[in-house]
Amino acid sequence: MKMRSMVAAVAVLLVAVFVASCGAEARPEVGSPAPSVQLQRLEDGEMVRFPDDWSGRAVAVSFFSPG
């Protein structure tokens, strides 16, 4: 009996976490600029802000997932 109540409590906890993570996030409006992020350059490890540091220059960005 104690094991069933423990499993039920864990299940309720997992459902609560799942429901809490499904909250309404603010979505950007179409046409609004992308938010700035800090990236590490592969050549020298320097941190740069994208797209702020490359403002006015042509930039090609490639997104990938190694796994």
mmCIF file of C-alpha atoms in Angstrom:
data_model
loop_
_atom_site.group_PDB
_atom_site.id
_atom_site.type_symbol
_atom_site.label_atom_id
_atom_site.label_comp_id
_atom_site.label_asym_id
_atom_site.label_seq_id
_atom_site.Cartn_x
_atom_site.Cartn_y
_atom_site.Cartn_z
ATOM 1 C CA MET A 1 0.000 0.000 0.000
ATOM 2 C CA LYS A 2 2.821 2.372 0.835
ATOM 3 C CA MET A 3 4.459 1.729 -2.567
ATOM 4 C CA ARG A 4 1.244 2.629 -4.414
ATOM 5 C CA SER A 5 0.919 5.922 -2.581
ATOM 6 C CA MET A 6 4.569 6.709 -3.336
ATOM 7 C CA VAL A 7 4.078 5.986 -7.054
ATOM 8 C CA ALA A 8 0.903 8.084 -7.069
ATOM 9 C CA ALA A 9 2.691 10.982 -5.373
ATOM 10 C CA VAL A 10 5.528 10.863 -7.916
ATOM 11 C CA ALA A 11 3.012 10.732 -10.778
ATOM 12 C CA VAL A 12 1.141 13.759 -9.409
ATOM 13 C CA LEU A 13 4.428 15.622 -8.998
ATOM 14 C CA LEU A 14 5.481 14.861 -12.587
ATOM 15 C CA VAL A 15 2.096 15.998 -13.943
ATOM 16 C CA ALA A 16 2.337 19.212 -11.916
ATOM 17 C CA VAL A 17 5.829 19.940 -13.287
ATOM 18 C CA PHE A 18 4.663 19.228 -16.837
ATOM 19 C CA VAL A 19 1.619 21.493 -16.509
ATOM 20 C CA ALA A 20 3.712 24.278 -14.964
ATOM 21 C CA SER A 21 6.177 24.125 -17.857
ATOM 22 C CA CYS A 22 3.379 24.609 -20.387
ATOM 23 C CA GLY A 23 2.788 28.209 -19.319
ATOM 24 C CA ALA A 24 2.136 30.916 -21.862
ATOM 25 C CA GLU A 25 5.461 32.411 -22.867
ATOM 26 C CA ALA A 26 5.615 35.792 -24.500
ATOM 27 C CA ARG A 27 6.048 35.328 -28.245
ATOM 28 C CA PRO A 28 7.861 37.861 -30.372
ATOM 29 C CA GLU A 29 5.838 39.717 -32.955
ATOM 30 C CA VAL A 30 6.434 38.983 -36.616
ATOM 31 C CA GLY A 31 9.051 41.357 -37.993
ATOM 32 C CA SER A 32 10.586 42.205 -34.615
ATOM 33 C CA PRO A 33 14.394 41.909 -34.332
ATOM 34 C CA ALA A 34 15.919 38.793 -32.842
ATOM 35 C CA PRO A 35 17.085 39.078 -29.220
ATOM 36 C CA SER A 36 20.826 39.468 -28.676
ATOM 37 C CA VAL A 37 22.816 36.506 -27.412
ATOM 38 C CA GLN A 38 26.447 36.052 -26.387
ATOM 39 C CA LEU A 39 28.435 33.526 -28.408
ATOM 40 C CA GLN A 40 31.981 32.262 -28.116
ATOM 41 C CA ARG A 41 34.097 32.576 -31.265
ATOM 42 C CA LEU A 42 35.727 29.297 -32.260
ATOM 43 C CA GLU A 43 38.942 30.961 -33.468
ATOM 44 C CA ASP A 44 40.031 32.658 -30.264
ATOM 45 C CA GLY A 45 37.359 31.979 -27.620
ATOM 46 C CA GLU A 46 36.363 35.664 -27.442
ATOM 47 C CA MET A 47 32.759 36.337 -26.420
ATOM 48 C CA VAL A 48 30.765 38.353 -28.966
ATOM 49 C CA ARG A 49 27.174 39.583 -29.013
ATOM 50 C CA PHE A 50 25.032 38.452 -31.922
ATOM 51 C CA PRO A 51 23.736 40.327 -33.894
ATOM 52 C CA ASP A 52 24.918 43.559 -32.201
ATOM 53 C CA ASP A 53 28.662 43.151 -32.878
ATOM 54 C CA TRP A 54 28.033 42.452 -36.573
ATOM 55 C CA SER A 55 25.586 45.271 -37.201
ATOM 56 C CA GLY A 56 25.705 46.492 -40.825
ATOM 57 C CA ARG A 57 27.755 43.507 -42.066
ATOM 58 C CA ALA A 58 26.626 40.481 -44.036
ATOM 59 C CA VAL A 59 26.657 37.413 -41.791
ATOM 60 C CA ALA A 60 25.926 33.764 -42.531
ATOM 61 C CA VAL A 61 24.824 31.727 -39.502
ATOM 62 C CA SER A 62 24.734 27.945 -39.449
ATOM 63 C CA PHE A 63 22.881 26.141 -36.665
ATOM 64 C CA PHE A 64 23.658 22.487 -36.071
ATOM 65 C CA SER A 65 23.246 19.769 -33.496
ATOM 66 C CA PRO A 66 26.111 17.357 -32.910
ATOM 67 C CA GLY A 67 23.853 14.661 -31.652
#
